[in-house]
Amino acid sequence: MKCITIGHASYDITYSVQEYPKENTKKRVYEQVECGGGPAANAACVLAKWKEEVAFSGVVGDDYYASKMKKEFQDFGIDLSYLEEQKNLKTMLSFIIANKGNGSRTILTYHDPNKKSLTVKNNNQYDIILVDGEELEASKEVLLNNSRAIKILDAGSVKEGTLGLAGLVDYLVCSKNFAEETTGITYTGKKEELIEMHDRLQEKYQNQVVITLESNGCFTKIEEKYYLIPSIKVKAIDSTGAGDIFHGAFAYFISHQYGLKRSCYLANIAGALSVTTLGGRISIPKLEDVLEREQEIELL
């Protein structure tokens, strides 16, 4: 199948610590990893690693970090025909502190104020389109030009792009934070809250809604029945990129006719396996490793 992901691309530098450092202190670190990042960019790498034909469309600068990202994309076999390099632009750069004590991560991302929206034209036809809201107009153009494609939005946060694209996709796969902020409902652990958030989103955007809940799996509705779909239990080292990997895996499984419930569960597994390794993109699991873990939980 022919795939494209459109949106955010950055370069990640991750430092590993045993506990989050106190403010105004110095700390030596002994583990550092570097790799490309960004929701749509990481999803493209999942699809490419799992042997799909995939292109990535987004904006980078004309600097050192852009060259490293391009080399990484090429190593994955990703088509870069629609990657736009903007002159005198600093590529988005993320510094990540990974707390190995609890598996959390803290991210600081530099966004060059000189960055312009993606302008490269793309009239191709695709089977799968995944967007993350970073490039609103370019994403909208491709989505509207591909009526037969499977269209997915990674709505990690509320911003102009995610709000503008939410009604143009088949699958609105959003974070708990997006669901809470968009609906005004706070999730405190009650299923009734998830049901209300889900129904408000579905009524507003008229598509299939999946709410991601990090280590608690995800929530959706299938044929008038609501499902809280679990994940597997793992020892978390670094959660960087786990959501991106979930979305890439979801795109793969839903497009390969695994069904919504099973696609969500397998995407949960892919995201869970990724947090056991330091770094974002380099933690993408093998497809066979995801499938091997499927029997750990019986889905009802």
PDB file of C-alpha atoms in Angstrom:
ATOM      1  CA  MET A   1       0.000   0.000   0.000  1.00  0.00           C
ATOM      2  CA  LYS A   2       1.067   3.557  -0.705  1.00  0.00           C
ATOM      3  CA  CYS A   3       1.312   5.734   2.403  1.00  0.00           C
ATOM      4  CA  ILE A   4       2.152   9.307   3.281  1.00  0.00           C
ATOM      5  CA  THR A   5       2.546  11.024   6.630  1.00  0.00           C
ATOM      6  CA  ILE A   6       2.481  14.813   6.845  1.00  0.00           C
ATOM      7  CA  GLY A   7       3.619  17.033   9.678  1.00  0.00           C
ATOM      8  CA  HIS A   8       6.249  17.558  12.318  1.00  0.00           C
ATOM      9  CA  ALA A   9       9.907  16.614  11.915  1.00  0.00           C
ATOM     10  CA  SER A  10      12.536  17.358  14.536  1.00  0.00           C
ATOM     11  CA  TYR A  11      15.854  16.046  15.733  1.00  0.00           C
ATOM     12  CA  ASP A  12      15.944  14.566  19.242  1.00  0.00           C
ATOM     13  CA  ILE A  13      18.842  14.528  21.696  1.00  0.00           C
ATOM     14  CA  THR A  14      17.964  12.442  24.738  1.00  0.00           C
ATOM     15  CA  TYR A  15      19.814  12.369  28.069  1.00  0.00           C
ATOM     16  CA  SER A  16      19.075   9.588  30.517  1.00  0.00           C
ATOM     17  CA  VAL A  17      18.965  10.248  34.286  1.00  0.00           C
ATOM     18  CA  GLN A  18      17.872   8.187  37.264  1.00  0.00           C
ATOM     19  CA  GLU A  19      15.765  11.030  38.642  1.00  0.00           C
ATOM     20  CA  TYR A  20      14.737  14.427  37.364  1.00  0.00           C
ATOM     21  CA  PRO A  21      17.401  17.033  38.265  1.00  0.00           C
ATOM     22  CA  LYS A  22      16.727  19.843  40.690  1.00  0.00           C
ATOM     23  CA  GLU A  23      16.647  23.372  39.360  1.00  0.00           C
ATOM     24  CA  ASN A  24      19.925  25.343  39.479  1.00  0.00           C
ATOM     25  CA  THR A  25      22.136  22.265  39.835  1.00  0.00           C
ATOM     26  CA  LYS A  26      24.721  20.550  37.635  1.00  0.00           C
ATOM     27  CA  LYS A  27      24.514  16.895  36.734  1.00  0.00           C
ATOM     28  CA  ARG A  28      26.677  14.615  34.624  1.00  0.00           C
ATOM     29  CA  VAL A  29      24.926  12.108  32.390  1.00  0.00           C
ATOM     30  CA  TYR A  30      26.401   8.920  30.992  1.00  0.00           C
ATOM     31  CA  GLU A  31      23.768   7.930  28.443  1.00  0.00           C
ATOM     32  CA  GLN A  32      22.873   9.975  25.377  1.00  0.00           C
ATOM     33  CA  VAL A  33      21.055   8.968  22.204  1.00  0.00           C
ATOM     34  CA  GLU A  34      20.293  10.975  19.086  1.00  0.00           C
ATOM     35  CA  CYS A  35      17.724  10.345  16.375  1.00  0.00           C
ATOM     36  CA  GLY A  36      15.011  12.045  14.367  1.00  0.00           C
ATOM     37  CA  GLY A  37      11.636  12.696  15.936  1.00  0.00           C
ATOM     38  CA  GLY A  38       8.195  14.205  15.416  1.00  0.00           C
ATOM     39  CA  PRO A  39       4.789  12.463  15.359  1.00  0.00           C
ATOM     40  CA  ALA A  40       4.255  12.161  11.602  1.00  0.00           C
ATOM     41  CA  ALA A  41       7.947  11.540  10.951  1.00  0.00           C
ATOM     42  CA  ASN A  42       8.112   8.723  13.505  1.00  0.00           C
ATOM     43  CA  ALA A  43       4.892   7.192  12.170  1.00  0.00           C
ATOM     44  CA  ALA A  44       6.456   7.141   8.701  1.00  0.00           C
ATOM     45  CA  CYS A  45       9.415   5.233  10.108  1.00  0.00           C
ATOM     46  CA  VAL A  46       7.123   2.648  11.716  1.00  0.00           C
ATOM     47  CA  LEU A  47       5.370   2.031   8.403  1.00  0.00           C
ATOM     48  CA  ALA A  48       8.655   1.887   6.504  1.00  0.00           C
ATOM     49  CA  LYS A  49      10.252  -0.496   9.017  1.00  0.00           C
ATOM     50  CA  TRP A  50       7.211  -2.735   8.626  1.00  0.00           C
ATOM     51  CA  LYS A  51       7.762  -2.825   4.835  1.00  0.00           C
ATOM     52  CA  GLU A  52       5.175  -0.311   3.638  1.00  0.00           C
ATOM     53  CA  GLU A  53       5.831   2.107   0.758  1.00  0.00           C
ATOM     54  CA  VAL A  54       5.794   5.457   2.543  1.00  0.00           C
ATOM     55  CA  ALA A  55       6.598   9.111   1.904  1.00  0.00           C
ATOM     56  CA  PHE A  56       7.077  11.842   4.473  1.00  0.00           C
ATOM     57  CA  SER A  57       6.087  15.445   3.867  1.00  0.00           C
ATOM     58  CA  GLY A  58       7.187  18.248   6.183  1.00  0.00           C
ATOM     59  CA  VAL A  59       9.614  21.108   6.678  1.00  0.00           C
ATOM     60  CA  VAL A  60      13.246  21.057   7.783  1.00  0.00           C
ATOM     61  CA  GLY A  61      16.042  23.606   7.635  1.00  0.00           C
ATOM     62  CA  ASP A  62      19.191  23.491   5.544  1.00  0.00           C
ATOM     63  CA  ASP A  63      21.484  22.663   8.432  1.00  0.00           C
ATOM     64  CA  TYR A  64      23.414  19.839  10.083  1.00  0.00           C
ATOM     65  CA  TYR A  65      20.404  18.326  11.859  1.00  0.00           C
ATOM     66  CA  ALA A  66      18.354  18.286   8.660  1.00  0.00           C
ATOM     67  CA  SER A  67      21.118  16.347   6.920  1.00  0.00           C
ATOM     68  CA  LYS A  68      21.164  13.784   9.730  1.00  0.00           C
ATOM     69  CA  MET A  69      17.381  13.389   9.544  1.00  0.00           C
ATOM     70  CA  LYS A  70      17.430  12.999   5.774  1.00  0.00           C
ATOM     71  CA  LYS A  71      20.065  10.273   6.042  1.00  0.00           C
ATOM     72  CA  GLU A  72      17.954   8.491   8.645  1.00  0.00           C
ATOM     73  CA  PHE A  73      14.808   8.696   6.479  1.00  0.00           C
ATOM     74  CA  GLN A  74      16.776   7.341   3.525  1.00  0.00           C
ATOM     75  CA  ASP A  75      18.077   4.448   5.623  1.00  0.00           C
ATOM     76  CA  PHE A  76      14.438   3.555   6.383  1.00  0.00           C
ATOM     77  CA  GLY A  77      13.658   3.730   2.662  1.00  0.00           C
ATOM     78  CA  ILE A  78      11.253   6.676   2.978  1.00  0.00           C
ATOM     79  CA  ASP A  79      10.407   8.793  -0.081  1.00  0.00           C
ATOM     80  CA  LEU A  80      11.470  12.408   0.543  1.00  0.00           C
ATOM     81  CA  SER A  81      10.042  13.929  -2.638  1.00  0.00           C
ATOM     82  CA  TYR A  82       7.732  16.101  -0.527  1.00  0.00           C
ATOM     83  CA  LEU A  83      10.202  17.109   2.177  1.00  0.00           C
ATOM     84  CA  GLU A  84      10.737  20.856   1.981  1.00  0.00           C
ATOM     85  CA  GLU A  85      14.102  22.350   2.970  1.00  0.00           C
ATOM     86  CA  GLN A  86      13.788  26.026   3.825  1.00  0.00           C
ATOM     87  CA  LYS A  87      16.851  28.232   3.533  1.00  0.00           C
ATOM     88  CA  ASN A  88      18.180  29.986   6.639  1.00  0.00           C
ATOM     89  CA  LEU A  89      15.836  27.921   8.823  1.00  0.00           C
ATOM     90  CA  LYS A  90      17.000  26.095  11.918  1.00  0.00           C
ATOM     91  CA  THR A  91      15.582  22.580  12.012  1.00  0.00           C
ATOM     92  CA  MET A  92      13.380  21.869  15.024  1.00  0.00           C
ATOM     93  CA  LEU A  93      15.594  20.509  17.777  1.00  0.00           C
ATOM     94  CA  SER A  94      14.352  18.726  20.904  1.00  0.00           C
ATOM     95  CA  PHE A  95      16.310  18.182  24.111  1.00  0.00           C
ATOM     96  CA  ILE A  96      14.789  15.361  26.112  1.00  0.00           C
ATOM     97  CA  ILE A  97      15.410  14.347  29.711  1.00  0.00           C
ATOM     98  CA  ALA A  98      14.415  10.712  30.159  1.00  0.00           C
ATOM     99  CA  ASN A  99      13.792   9.794  33.803  1.00  0.00           C
ATOM    100  CA  LYS A 100      14.628   6.086  34.000  1.00  0.00           C
ATOM    101  CA  GLY A 101      13.313   6.020  37.547  1.00  0.00           C
ATOM    102  CA  ASN A 102       9.702   6.314  36.428  1.00  0.00           C
ATOM    103  CA  GLY A 103       9.834   6.204  32.624  1.00  0.00           C
ATOM    104  CA  SER A 104       8.685   9.800  32.126  1.00  0.00           C
ATOM    105  CA  ARG A 105      10.288  12.297  29.763  1.00  0.00           C
ATOM    106  CA  THR A 106      10.512  16.075  29.655  1.00  0.00           C
ATOM    107  CA  ILE A 107      10.941  17.717  26.253  1.00  0.00           C
ATOM    108  CA  LEU A 108      12.154  21.173  25.264  1.00  0.00           C
ATOM    109  CA  THR A 109      11.697  21.830  21.531  1.00  0.00           C
ATOM    110  CA  TYR A 110      13.201  24.799  19.721  1.00  0.00           C
ATOM    111  CA  HIS A 111      10.838  26.152  17.063  1.00  0.00           C
ATOM    112  CA  ASP A 112      12.422  28.676  14.714  1.00  0.00           C
ATOM    113  CA  PRO A 113       9.996  31.634  14.395  1.00  0.00           C
ATOM    114  CA  ASN A 114      11.134  31.991  10.768  1.00  0.00           C
ATOM    115  CA  LYS A 115       9.599  28.649   9.785  1.00  0.00           C
ATOM    116  CA  LYS A 116       7.032  28.939   7.000  1.00  0.00           C
ATOM    117  CA  SER A 117       4.228  26.531   6.219  1.00  0.00           C
ATOM    118  CA  LEU A 118       4.832  23.654   3.831  1.00  0.00           C
ATOM    119  CA  THR A 119       4.310  24.808   0.234  1.00  0.00           C
ATOM    120  CA  VAL A 120       5.336  21.773  -1.856  1.00  0.00           C
ATOM    121  CA  LYS A 121       2.422  20.502  -3.964  1.00  0.00           C
ATOM    122  CA  ASN A 122       1.395  16.856  -3.874  1.00  0.00           C
ATOM    123  CA  ASN A 123      -1.333  15.548  -6.174  1.00  0.00           C
ATOM    124  CA  ASN A 124      -0.546  11.862  -5.716  1.00  0.00           C
ATOM    125  CA  GLN A 125      -3.073   9.239  -4.669  1.00  0.00           C
ATOM    126  CA  TYR A 126      -2.496   7.253  -1.475  1.00  0.00           C
ATOM    127  CA  ASP A 127      -3.994   4.309   0.360  1.00  0.00           C
ATOM    128  CA  ILE A 128      -3.077   5.586   3.837  1.00  0.00           C
ATOM    129  CA  ILE A 129      -2.672   9.190   5.002  1.00  0.00           C
ATOM    130  CA  LEU A 130      -1.583  10.117   8.524  1.00  0.00           C
ATOM    131  CA  VAL A 131      -1.360  13.761   9.598  1.00  0.00           C
ATOM    132  CA  ASP A 132      -0.412  15.341  12.927  1.00  0.00           C
ATOM    133  CA  GLY A 133      -1.731  18.897  12.481  1.00  0.00           C
ATOM    134  CA  GLU A 134       1.656  20.549  11.981  1.00  0.00           C
ATOM    135  CA  GLU A 135       1.006  21.475   8.336  1.00  0.00           C
ATOM    136  CA  LEU A 136      -2.669  22.410   8.165  1.00  0.00           C
ATOM    137  CA  GLU A 137      -3.116  23.588   4.576  1.00  0.00           C
ATOM    138  CA  ALA A 138      -0.837  21.011   2.955  1.00  0.00           C
ATOM    139  CA  SER A 139      -2.499  18.224   4.953  1.00  0.00           C
ATOM    140  CA  LYS A 140      -5.963  19.461   4.063  1.00  0.00           C
ATOM    141  CA  GLU A 141      -5.107  19.521   0.368  1.00  0.00           C
ATOM    142  CA  VAL A 142      -3.865  15.920   0.358  1.00  0.00           C
ATOM    143  CA  LEU A 143      -6.770  14.659   2.479  1.00  0.00           C
ATOM    144  CA  LEU A 144      -9.391  16.288   0.240  1.00  0.00           C
ATOM    145  CA  ASN A 145      -7.638  14.948  -2.872  1.00  0.00           C
ATOM    146  CA  ASN A 146      -7.785  11.338  -1.608  1.00  0.00           C
ATOM    147  CA  SER A 147     -11.404  10.418  -0.990  1.00  0.00           C
ATOM    148  CA  ARG A 148     -10.700   6.661  -1.015  1.00  0.00           C
ATOM    149  CA  ALA A 149      -7.701   6.679   1.320  1.00  0.00           C
ATOM    150  CA  ILE A 150      -7.734   5.625   4.959  1.00  0.00           C
ATOM    151  CA  LYS A 151      -7.213   8.958   6.731  1.00  0.00           C
ATOM    152  CA  ILE A 152      -5.886   9.244  10.297  1.00  0.00           C
ATOM    153  CA  LEU A 153      -5.218  12.246  12.534  1.00  0.00           C
ATOM    154  CA  ASP A 154      -2.715  12.048  15.379  1.00  0.00           C
ATOM    155  CA  ALA A 155      -4.276  14.705  17.610  1.00  0.00           C
ATOM    156  CA  GLY A 156      -1.774  14.941  20.419  1.00  0.00           C
ATOM    157  CA  SER A 157      -2.673  18.468  21.476  1.00  0.00           C
ATOM    158  CA  VAL A 158      -5.219  21.167  20.771  1.00  0.00           C
ATOM    159  CA  LYS A 159      -3.856  23.534  18.130  1.00  0.00           C
ATOM    160  CA  GLU A 160      -5.061  25.135  14.925  1.00  0.00           C
ATOM    161  CA  GLY A 161      -3.918  22.198  12.815  1.00  0.00           C
ATOM    162  CA  THR A 162      -5.491  19.405  14.824  1.00  0.00           C
ATOM    163  CA  LEU A 163      -8.772  21.282  15.186  1.00  0.00           C
ATOM    164  CA  GLY A 164      -8.797  22.132  11.489  1.00  0.00           C
ATOM    165  CA  LEU A 165      -8.189  18.548  10.374  1.00  0.00           C
ATOM    166  CA  ALA A 166     -10.250  16.639  12.937  1.00  0.00           C
ATOM    167  CA  GLY A 167     -13.354  16.574  10.759  1.00  0.00           C
ATOM    168  CA  LEU A 168     -11.543  15.521   7.571  1.00  0.00           C
ATOM    169  CA  VAL A 169     -10.301  12.094   8.655  1.00  0.00           C
ATOM    170  CA  ASP A 170     -11.795   8.639   9.108  1.00  0.00           C
ATOM    171  CA  TYR A 171     -10.027   8.042  12.426  1.00  0.00           C
ATOM    172  CA  LEU A 172      -9.575  10.762  15.026  1.00  0.00           C
ATOM    173  CA  VAL A 173      -6.931   9.164  17.253  1.00  0.00           C
ATOM    174  CA  CYS A 174      -6.446  11.685  20.026  1.00  0.00           C
ATOM    175  CA  SER A 175      -4.709  11.985  23.358  1.00  0.00           C
ATOM    176  CA  LYS A 176      -6.578  12.216  26.641  1.00  0.00           C
ATOM    177  CA  ASN A 177      -5.403  15.831  26.855  1.00  0.00           C
ATOM    178  CA  PHE A 178      -6.929  16.666  23.470  1.00  0.00           C
ATOM    179  CA  ALA A 179     -10.191  14.975  24.454  1.00  0.00           C
ATOM    180  CA  GLU A 180     -10.349  16.768  27.804  1.00  0.00           C
ATOM    181  CA  GLU A 181      -9.572  20.206  26.426  1.00  0.00           C
ATOM    182  CA  THR A 182     -11.894  19.853  23.442  1.00  0.00           C
ATOM    183  CA  THR A 183     -14.881  18.549  25.413  1.00  0.00           C
ATOM    184  CA  GLY A 184     -14.340  20.310  28.739  1.00  0.00           C
ATOM    185  CA  ILE A 185     -14.543  16.985  30.598  1.00  0.00           C
ATOM    186  CA  THR A 186     -11.809  15.922  33.024  1.00  0.00           C
ATOM    187  CA  TYR A 187     -11.001  12.213  33.110  1.00  0.00           C
ATOM    188  CA  THR A 188     -10.614  10.993  36.696  1.00  0.00           C
ATOM    189  CA  GLY A 189     -10.630   7.273  35.938  1.00  0.00           C
ATOM    190  CA  LYS A 190     -14.366   6.748  35.430  1.00  0.00           C
ATOM    191  CA  LYS A 191     -15.579   4.975  32.295  1.00  0.00           C
ATOM    192  CA  GLU A 192     -18.590   7.285  32.149  1.00  0.00           C
ATOM    193  CA  GLU A 193     -16.240  10.232  31.601  1.00  0.00           C
ATOM    194  CA  LEU A 194     -14.578   8.486  28.662  1.00  0.00           C
ATOM    195  CA  ILE A 195     -17.972   7.662  27.172  1.00  0.00           C
ATOM    196  CA  GLU A 196     -19.065  11.287  27.393  1.00  0.00           C
ATOM    197  CA  MET A 197     -15.795  12.558  25.909  1.00  0.00           C
ATOM    198  CA  HIS A 198     -15.979  10.003  23.112  1.00  0.00           C
ATOM    199  CA  ASP A 199     -19.581  10.770  22.225  1.00  0.00           C
ATOM    200  CA  ARG A 200     -19.056  14.522  22.168  1.00  0.00           C
ATOM    201  CA  LEU A 201     -16.054  14.142  19.866  1.00  0.00           C
ATOM    202  CA  GLN A 202     -17.860  11.696  17.601  1.00  0.00           C
ATOM    203  CA  GLU A 203     -20.911  13.921  17.372  1.00  0.00           C
ATOM    204  CA  LYS A 204     -18.773  16.954  16.564  1.00  0.00           C
ATOM    205  CA  TYR A 205     -16.439  15.400  14.006  1.00  0.00           C
ATOM    206  CA  GLN A 206     -18.533  12.495  12.626  1.00  0.00           C
ATOM    207  CA  ASN A 207     -15.747   9.917  12.490  1.00  0.00           C
ATOM    208  CA  GLN A 208     -14.324   6.983  14.428  1.00  0.00           C
ATOM    209  CA  VAL A 209     -12.824   8.270  17.675  1.00  0.00           C
ATOM    210  CA  VAL A 210     -10.018   6.575  19.613  1.00  0.00           C
ATOM    211  CA  ILE A 211      -8.804   8.181  22.860  1.00  0.00           C
ATOM    212  CA  THR A 212      -5.303   7.152  23.896  1.00  0.00           C
ATOM    213  CA  LEU A 213      -4.573   6.715  27.606  1.00  0.00           C
ATOM    214  CA  GLU A 214      -0.808   6.013  27.618  1.00  0.00           C
ATOM    215  CA  SER A 215      -0.040   2.951  29.780  1.00  0.00           C
ATOM    216  CA  ASN A 216      -3.763   2.384  30.349  1.00  0.00           C
ATOM    217  CA  GLY A 217      -4.357   1.594  26.677  1.00  0.00           C
ATOM    218  CA  CYS A 218      -7.049   3.343  24.663  1.00  0.00           C
ATOM    219  CA  PHE A 219     -10.803   3.795  24.483  1.00  0.00           C
ATOM    220  CA  THR A 220     -13.212   3.538  21.569  1.00  0.00           C
ATOM    221  CA  LYS A 221     -16.690   2.479  20.490  1.00  0.00           C
ATOM    222  CA  ILE A 222     -17.435  -0.397  18.133  1.00  0.00           C
ATOM    223  CA  GLU A 223     -20.965  -1.205  16.972  1.00  0.00           C
ATOM    224  CA  GLU A 224     -22.673   0.588  19.852  1.00  0.00           C
ATOM    225  CA  LYS A 225     -20.389  -0.980  22.480  1.00  0.00           C
ATOM    226  CA  TYR A 226     -17.630   0.871  24.336  1.00  0.00           C
ATOM    227  CA  TYR A 227     -14.218  -0.705  24.871  1.00  0.00           C
ATOM    228  CA  LEU A 228     -11.334   0.200  27.156  1.00  0.00           C
ATOM    229  CA  ILE A 229      -8.614  -1.680  25.299  1.00  0.00           C
ATOM    230  CA  PRO A 230      -5.651  -2.563  27.527  1.00  0.00           C
ATOM    231  CA  SER A 231      -1.927  -2.589  26.902  1.00  0.00           C
ATOM    232  CA  ILE A 232       0.712  -5.018  28.123  1.00  0.00           C
ATOM    233  CA  LYS A 233       2.769  -4.427  31.254  1.00  0.00           C
ATOM    234  CA  VAL A 234       6.379  -3.406  30.723  1.00  0.00           C
ATOM    235  CA  LYS A 235       9.182  -1.702  32.619  1.00  0.00           C
ATOM    236  CA  ALA A 236       9.244   1.838  31.240  1.00  0.00           C
ATOM    237  CA  ILE A 237      12.643   3.395  30.566  1.00  0.00           C
ATOM    238  CA  ASP A 238      11.728   6.272  28.242  1.00  0.00           C
ATOM    239  CA  SER A 239       8.280   7.126  26.870  1.00  0.00           C
ATOM    240  CA  THR A 240       9.609   9.414  24.117  1.00  0.00           C
ATOM    241  CA  GLY A 241       7.895   8.635  20.823  1.00  0.00           C
ATOM    242  CA  ALA A 242       5.541   6.011  22.258  1.00  0.00           C
ATOM    243  CA  GLY A 243       2.455   7.863  21.066  1.00  0.00           C
ATOM    244  CA  ASP A 244       3.948   8.392  17.606  1.00  0.00           C
ATOM    245  CA  ILE A 245       4.754   4.697  17.351  1.00  0.00           C
ATOM    246  CA  PHE A 246       1.220   3.847  18.495  1.00  0.00           C
ATOM    247  CA  HIS A 247      -0.205   5.945  15.657  1.00  0.00           C
ATOM    248  CA  GLY A 248       2.100   4.471  13.027  1.00  0.00           C
ATOM    249  CA  ALA A 249       1.247   0.966  14.201  1.00  0.00           C
ATOM    250  CA  PHE A 250      -2.468   1.787  14.255  1.00  0.00           C
ATOM    251  CA  ALA A 251      -2.243   2.984  10.634  1.00  0.00           C
ATOM    252  CA  TYR A 252      -0.529  -0.257   9.667  1.00  0.00           C
ATOM    253  CA  PHE A 253      -2.951  -2.609  11.380  1.00  0.00           C
ATOM    254  CA  ILE A 254      -6.175  -0.800  10.469  1.00  0.00           C
ATOM    255  CA  SER A 255      -5.109  -0.706   6.813  1.00  0.00           C
ATOM    256  CA  HIS A 256      -4.295  -4.415   6.873  1.00  0.00           C
ATOM    257  CA  GLN A 257      -7.831  -5.339   7.925  1.00  0.00           C
ATOM    258  CA  TYR A 258      -7.068  -6.323  11.522  1.00  0.00           C
ATOM    259  CA  GLY A 259     -10.293  -4.707  12.730  1.00  0.00           C
ATOM    260  CA  LEU A 260     -10.559  -1.732  15.068  1.00  0.00           C
ATOM    261  CA  LYS A 261     -10.326  -3.535  18.412  1.00  0.00           C
ATOM    262  CA  ARG A 262      -7.353  -5.685  17.443  1.00  0.00           C
ATOM    263  CA  SER A 263      -5.637  -2.762  15.692  1.00  0.00           C
ATOM    264  CA  CYS A 264      -5.911  -0.698  18.876  1.00  0.00           C
ATOM    265  CA  TYR A 265      -4.566  -3.518  21.024  1.00  0.00           C
ATOM    266  CA  LEU A 266      -1.615  -4.231  18.735  1.00  0.00           C
ATOM    267  CA  ALA A 267      -0.839  -0.511  18.528  1.00  0.00           C
ATOM    268  CA  ASN A 268      -0.899  -0.442  22.343  1.00  0.00           C
ATOM    269  CA  ILE A 269       1.659  -3.252  22.347  1.00  0.00           C
ATOM    270  CA  ALA A 270       3.897  -1.414  19.863  1.00  0.00           C
ATOM    271  CA  GLY A 271       3.830   1.715  22.005  1.00  0.00           C
ATOM    272  CA  ALA A 272       4.479  -0.278  25.175  1.00  0.00           C
ATOM    273  CA  LEU A 273       7.471  -2.117  23.715  1.00  0.00           C
ATOM    274  CA  SER A 274       8.966   1.196  22.609  1.00  0.00           C
ATOM    275  CA  VAL A 275       9.167   2.574  26.158  1.00  0.00           C
ATOM    276  CA  THR A 276      11.540  -0.220  27.186  1.00  0.00           C
ATOM    277  CA  THR A 277      14.330   1.367  25.122  1.00  0.00           C
ATOM    278  CA  LEU A 278      16.007   4.752  25.483  1.00  0.00           C
ATOM    279  CA  GLY A 279      15.219   7.122  22.631  1.00  0.00           C
ATOM    280  CA  GLY A 280      12.209   7.686  20.410  1.00  0.00           C
ATOM    281  CA  ARG A 281      12.584   6.550  16.810  1.00  0.00           C
ATOM    282  CA  ILE A 282      15.277   4.013  17.577  1.00  0.00           C
ATOM    283  CA  SER A 283      12.816   2.242  19.880  1.00  0.00           C
ATOM    284  CA  ILE A 284      10.399   1.228  17.101  1.00  0.00           C
ATOM    285  CA  PRO A 285       9.832  -2.512  17.667  1.00  0.00           C
ATOM    286  CA  LYS A 286       9.879  -5.175  14.982  1.00  0.00           C
ATOM    287  CA  LEU A 287       6.468  -6.194  13.643  1.00  0.00           C
ATOM    288  CA  GLU A 288       7.054  -9.818  14.637  1.00  0.00           C
ATOM    289  CA  ASP A 289       7.850  -8.771  18.220  1.00  0.00           C
ATOM    290  CA  VAL A 290       4.526  -6.933  18.448  1.00  0.00           C
ATOM    291  CA  LEU A 291       2.570  -9.898  17.107  1.00  0.00           C
ATOM    292  CA  GLU A 292       4.357 -12.297  19.456  1.00  0.00           C
ATOM    293  CA  ARG A 293       3.046 -10.397  22.494  1.00  0.00           C
ATOM    294  CA  GLU A 294      -0.584 -10.389  21.313  1.00  0.00           C
ATOM    295  CA  GLN A 295      -1.661 -13.382  23.406  1.00  0.00           C
ATOM    296  CA  GLU A 296      -0.733 -11.803  26.740  1.00  0.00           C
ATOM    297  CA  ILE A 297      -4.223 -10.365  27.233  1.00  0.00           C
ATOM    298  CA  GLU A 298      -7.509 -11.891  26.090  1.00  0.00           C
ATOM    299  CA  LEU A 299      -9.647  -9.258  24.420  1.00  0.00           C
ATOM    300  CA  LEU A 300     -13.353  -9.501  25.241  1.00  0.00           C
TER     301      LEU A 300
END
